[in-house]
Every structure is written in structure tokens, then in C-alpha cells.
Amino acid sequence: IGEQVLLQCSFKSTAPITEKLIVDWTYRPLTGGQMETIFHYQSVPYPTTMGKFKDRVSWVGNVARGDASIAIQNPVMSDNGTFICSVKNPPDV
């Protein structure tokens, strides 16, 4: 609580990394409910502009190295839940 948390995501792809590579991070609260996209990456990072993670998610990954990690600033107990990292590198998924 109160410190930055790193959510690590690593991937391997048989296809070369191109500008078509997409990373999506989604979140579902521990109490259940709707999944929400909290981060999108395609050539450049697109942190969420709404919801509880607005202005708190930053890109720390490096797709050339197979890293799609993000960081969350100032975590609180209500952030607890399931975080899912999805990487698509066409034609490889």
C-alpha cells in the first residue's frame, strides 16, 4: 500500500516484433464484476483515461525483449483483484 507495484508480464513470439503487436491489461475486482481494460499498448502506451486506475498505470515494458510489464502507482487495498496481460503479435497470438 502506498508504494509502486510492478505487474510483470513476459512473452515469447515466433513472429518478428512489429508495430502490429498489441498488449492489453485487464482487471477484475476481487469481489467480481465487470472486467475493465486498464492499459493498452500498440507502438506507444495508452494508459486508461477513466476508472479507478486513471493516472496511476505506467508502461515499464520493452516489447523487443519480450516484456509487457506495467506499474501501478499508489496501490490501495481496493485495487486487489485479477490482472490479466494479453499479448498479440500477428500472426502469432
JSON list of C-alpha atoms in Angstrom, two decimals:
[
{"chain": "A", "resi": 1, "resn": "ILE", "atom": "CA", "xyz": [0.00, 0.00, 0.00]},
{"chain": "A", "resi": 2, "resn": "GLY", "atom": "CA", "xyz": [1.29, 3.43, -0.93]},
{"chain": "A", "resi": 3, "resn": "GLU", "atom": "CA", "xyz": [4.26, 2.17, -2.94]},
{"chain": "A", "resi": 4, "resn": "GLN", "atom": "CA", "xyz": [4.57, 1.45, -6.65]},
{"chain": "A", "resi": 5, "resn": "VAL", "atom": "CA", "xyz": [3.73, -2.14, -7.61]},
{"chain": "A", "resi": 6, "resn": "LEU", "atom": "CA", "xyz": [5.18, -3.87, -10.66]},
{"chain": "A", "resi": 7, "resn": "LEU", "atom": "CA", "xyz": [2.94, -6.27, -12.59]},
{"chain": "A", "resi": 8, "resn": "GLN", "atom": "CA", "xyz": [5.27, -8.42, -14.65]},
{"chain": "A", "resi": 9, "resn": "CYS", "atom": "CA", "xyz": [4.32, -9.96, -17.97]},
{"chain": "A", "resi": 10, "resn": "SER", "atom": "CA", "xyz": [6.74, -11.72, -20.26]},
{"chain": "A", "resi": 11, "resn": "PHE", "atom": "CA", "xyz": [6.02, -13.29, -23.63]},
{"chain": "A", "resi": 12, "resn": "LYS", "atom": "CA", "xyz": [7.66, -15.20, -26.46]},
{"chain": "A", "resi": 13, "resn": "SER", "atom": "CA", "xyz": [6.65, -14.99, -30.09]},
{"chain": "A", "resi": 14, "resn": "THR", "atom": "CA", "xyz": [7.61, -16.98, -33.14]},
{"chain": "A", "resi": 15, "resn": "ALA", "atom": "CA", "xyz": [6.85, -13.94, -35.34]},
{"chain": "A", "resi": 16, "resn": "PRO", "atom": "CA", "xyz": [9.08, -10.85, -35.52]},
{"chain": "A", "resi": 17, "resn": "ILE", "atom": "CA", "xyz": [8.00, -8.00, -33.24]},
{"chain": "A", "resi": 18, "resn": "THR", "atom": "CA", "xyz": [6.33, -5.32, -35.36]},
{"chain": "A", "resi": 19, "resn": "GLU", "atom": "CA", "xyz": [4.13, -2.25, -34.86]},
{"chain": "A", "resi": 20, "resn": "LYS", "atom": "CA", "xyz": [1.16, -4.63, -35.07]},
{"chain": "A", "resi": 21, "resn": "LEU", "atom": "CA", "xyz": [1.98, -6.08, -31.63]},
{"chain": "A", "resi": 22, "resn": "ILE", "atom": "CA", "xyz": [-0.78, -5.31, -29.11]},
{"chain": "A", "resi": 23, "resn": "VAL", "atom": "CA", "xyz": [-0.68, -5.57, -25.31]},
{"chain": "A", "resi": 24, "resn": "ASP", "atom": "CA", "xyz": [-3.86, -5.33, -23.25]},
{"chain": "A", "resi": 25, "resn": "TRP", "atom": "CA", "xyz": [-4.06, -5.39, -19.46]},
{"chain": "A", "resi": 26, "resn": "THR", "atom": "CA", "xyz": [-7.47, -6.06, -17.94]},
{"chain": "A", "resi": 27, "resn": "TYR", "atom": "CA", "xyz": [-8.64, -6.01, -14.34]},
{"chain": "A", "resi": 28, "resn": "ARG", "atom": "CA", "xyz": [-11.49, -7.66, -12.45]},
{"chain": "A", "resi": 29, "resn": "PRO", "atom": "CA", "xyz": [-12.14, -6.70, -8.81]},
{"chain": "A", "resi": 30, "resn": "LEU", "atom": "CA", "xyz": [-11.72, -9.39, -6.16]},
{"chain": "A", "resi": 31, "resn": "THR", "atom": "CA", "xyz": [-15.44, -9.05, -5.42]},
{"chain": "A", "resi": 32, "resn": "GLY", "atom": "CA", "xyz": [-16.21, -9.95, -9.03]},
{"chain": "A", "resi": 33, "resn": "GLY", "atom": "CA", "xyz": [-17.99, -7.82, -11.55]},
{"chain": "A", "resi": 34, "resn": "GLN", "atom": "CA", "xyz": [-17.09, -6.31, -14.87]},
{"chain": "A", "resi": 35, "resn": "MET", "atom": "CA", "xyz": [-13.67, -6.73, -16.47]},
{"chain": "A", "resi": 36, "resn": "GLU", "atom": "CA", "xyz": [-12.13, -3.41, -17.41]},
{"chain": "A", "resi": 37, "resn": "THR", "atom": "CA", "xyz": [-9.20, -2.58, -19.67]},
{"chain": "A", "resi": 38, "resn": "ILE", "atom": "CA", "xyz": [-6.68, -0.58, -17.66]},
{"chain": "A", "resi": 39, "resn": "PHE", "atom": "CA", "xyz": [-3.86, -0.40, -20.21]},
{"chain": "A", "resi": 40, "resn": "HIS", "atom": "CA", "xyz": [-3.36, -0.76, -23.97]},
{"chain": "A", "resi": 41, "resn": "TYR", "atom": "CA", "xyz": [-0.09, -0.74, -25.93]},
{"chain": "A", "resi": 42, "resn": "GLN", "atom": "CA", "xyz": [0.32, -0.60, -29.71]},
{"chain": "A", "resi": 43, "resn": "SER", "atom": "CA", "xyz": [3.62, 1.02, -30.73]},
{"chain": "A", "resi": 44, "resn": "VAL", "atom": "CA", "xyz": [3.07, 3.52, -27.89]},
{"chain": "A", "resi": 45, "resn": "PRO", "atom": "CA", "xyz": [1.48, 3.15, -24.43]},
{"chain": "A", "resi": 46, "resn": "TYR", "atom": "CA", "xyz": [-2.18, 4.10, -23.88]},
{"chain": "A", "resi": 47, "resn": "PRO", "atom": "CA", "xyz": [-2.95, 4.10, -20.14]},
{"chain": "A", "resi": 48, "resn": "THR", "atom": "CA", "xyz": [-6.63, 4.18, -19.21]},
{"chain": "A", "resi": 49, "resn": "THR", "atom": "CA", "xyz": [-8.27, 7.61, -19.15]},
{"chain": "A", "resi": 50, "resn": "MET", "atom": "CA", "xyz": [-11.08, 6.59, -16.81]},
{"chain": "A", "resi": 51, "resn": "GLY", "atom": "CA", "xyz": [-11.88, 4.39, -13.85]},
{"chain": "A", "resi": 52, "resn": "LYS", "atom": "CA", "xyz": [-10.01, 3.70, -10.64]},
{"chain": "A", "resi": 53, "resn": "PHE", "atom": "CA", "xyz": [-6.62, 3.29, -12.36]},
{"chain": "A", "resi": 54, "resn": "LYS", "atom": "CA", "xyz": [-6.74, 6.62, -14.25]},
{"chain": "A", "resi": 55, "resn": "ASP", "atom": "CA", "xyz": [-3.36, 8.41, -13.99]},
{"chain": "A", "resi": 56, "resn": "ARG", "atom": "CA", "xyz": [-1.87, 5.54, -11.95]},
{"chain": "A", "resi": 57, "resn": "VAL", "atom": "CA", "xyz": [-0.73, 3.00, -14.58]},
{"chain": "A", "resi": 58, "resn": "SER", "atom": "CA", "xyz": [2.58, 3.37, -16.41]},
{"chain": "A", "resi": 59, "resn": "TRP", "atom": "CA", "xyz": [4.37, 1.28, -19.02]},
{"chain": "A", "resi": 60, "resn": "VAL", "atom": "CA", "xyz": [7.65, -0.27, -17.89]},
{"chain": "A", "resi": 61, "resn": "GLY", "atom": "CA", "xyz": [7.86, -2.99, -20.54]},
{"chain": "A", "resi": 62, "resn": "ASN", "atom": "CA", "xyz": [10.14, -3.43, -23.53]},
{"chain": "A", "resi": 63, "resn": "VAL", "atom": "CA", "xyz": [8.46, -5.47, -26.28]},
{"chain": "A", "resi": 64, "resn": "ALA", "atom": "CA", "xyz": [11.77, -6.02, -28.08]},
{"chain": "A", "resi": 65, "resn": "ARG", "atom": "CA", "xyz": [12.84, -8.02, -25.00]},
{"chain": "A", "resi": 66, "resn": "GLY", "atom": "CA", "xyz": [9.51, -9.84, -24.57]},
{"chain": "A", "resi": 67, "resn": "ASP", "atom": "CA", "xyz": [8.47, -7.67, -21.63]},
{"chain": "A", "resi": 68, "resn": "ALA", "atom": "CA", "xyz": [4.94, -6.25, -21.37]},
{"chain": "A", "resi": 69, "resn": "SER", "atom": "CA", "xyz": [5.05, -5.18, -17.71]},
{"chain": "A", "resi": 70, "resn": "ILE", "atom": "CA", "xyz": [3.24, -2.23, -16.18]},
{"chain": "A", "resi": 71, "resn": "ALA", "atom": "CA", "xyz": [3.49, -0.39, -12.86]},
{"chain": "A", "resi": 72, "resn": "ILE", "atom": "CA", "xyz": [0.65, 0.88, -10.67]},
{"chain": "A", "resi": 73, "resn": "GLN", "atom": "CA", "xyz": [1.25, 3.95, -8.52]},
{"chain": "A", "resi": 74, "resn": "ASN", "atom": "CA", "xyz": [-0.21, 4.37, -5.02]},
{"chain": "A", "resi": 75, "resn": "PRO", "atom": "CA", "xyz": [-1.97, 1.00, -4.74]},
{"chain": "A", "resi": 76, "resn": "VAL", "atom": "CA", "xyz": [-4.77, 0.65, -2.20]},
{"chain": "A", "resi": 77, "resn": "MET", "atom": "CA", "xyz": [-6.48, -2.46, -0.79]},
{"chain": "A", "resi": 78, "resn": "SER", "atom": "CA", "xyz": [-9.49, -1.95, -3.06]},
{"chain": "A", "resi": 79, "resn": "ASP", "atom": "CA", "xyz": [-7.19, -2.46, -6.08]},
{"chain": "A", "resi": 80, "resn": "ASN", "atom": "CA", "xyz": [-6.98, -6.14, -5.11]},
{"chain": "A", "resi": 81, "resn": "GLY", "atom": "CA", "xyz": [-8.23, -8.38, -7.89]},
{"chain": "A", "resi": 82, "resn": "THR", "atom": "CA", "xyz": [-7.23, -10.28, -11.00]},
{"chain": "A", "resi": 83, "resn": "PHE", "atom": "CA", "xyz": [-4.94, -8.62, -13.53]},
{"chain": "A", "resi": 84, "resn": "ILE", "atom": "CA", "xyz": [-4.60, -10.25, -16.95]},
{"chain": "A", "resi": 85, "resn": "CYS", "atom": "CA", "xyz": [-1.92, -9.48, -19.52]},
{"chain": "A", "resi": 86, "resn": "SER", "atom": "CA", "xyz": [-2.76, -10.35, -23.13]},
{"chain": "A", "resi": 87, "resn": "VAL", "atom": "CA", "xyz": [-0.16, -10.07, -25.93]},
{"chain": "A", "resi": 88, "resn": "LYS", "atom": "CA", "xyz": [-0.95, -10.47, -29.63]},
{"chain": "A", "resi": 89, "resn": "ASN", "atom": "CA", "xyz": [1.79, -10.29, -32.24]},
{"chain": "A", "resi": 90, "resn": "PRO", "atom": "CA", "xyz": [0.13, -11.10, -35.58]},
{"chain": "A", "resi": 91, "resn": "PRO", "atom": "CA", "xyz": [0.17, -13.65, -37.00]},
{"chain": "A", "resi": 92, "resn": "ASP", "atom": "CA", "xyz": [1.22, -15.13, -33.63]},
{"chain": "A", "resi": 93, "resn": "VAL", "atom": "CA", "xyz": [-1.30, -14.89, -30.79]}
]
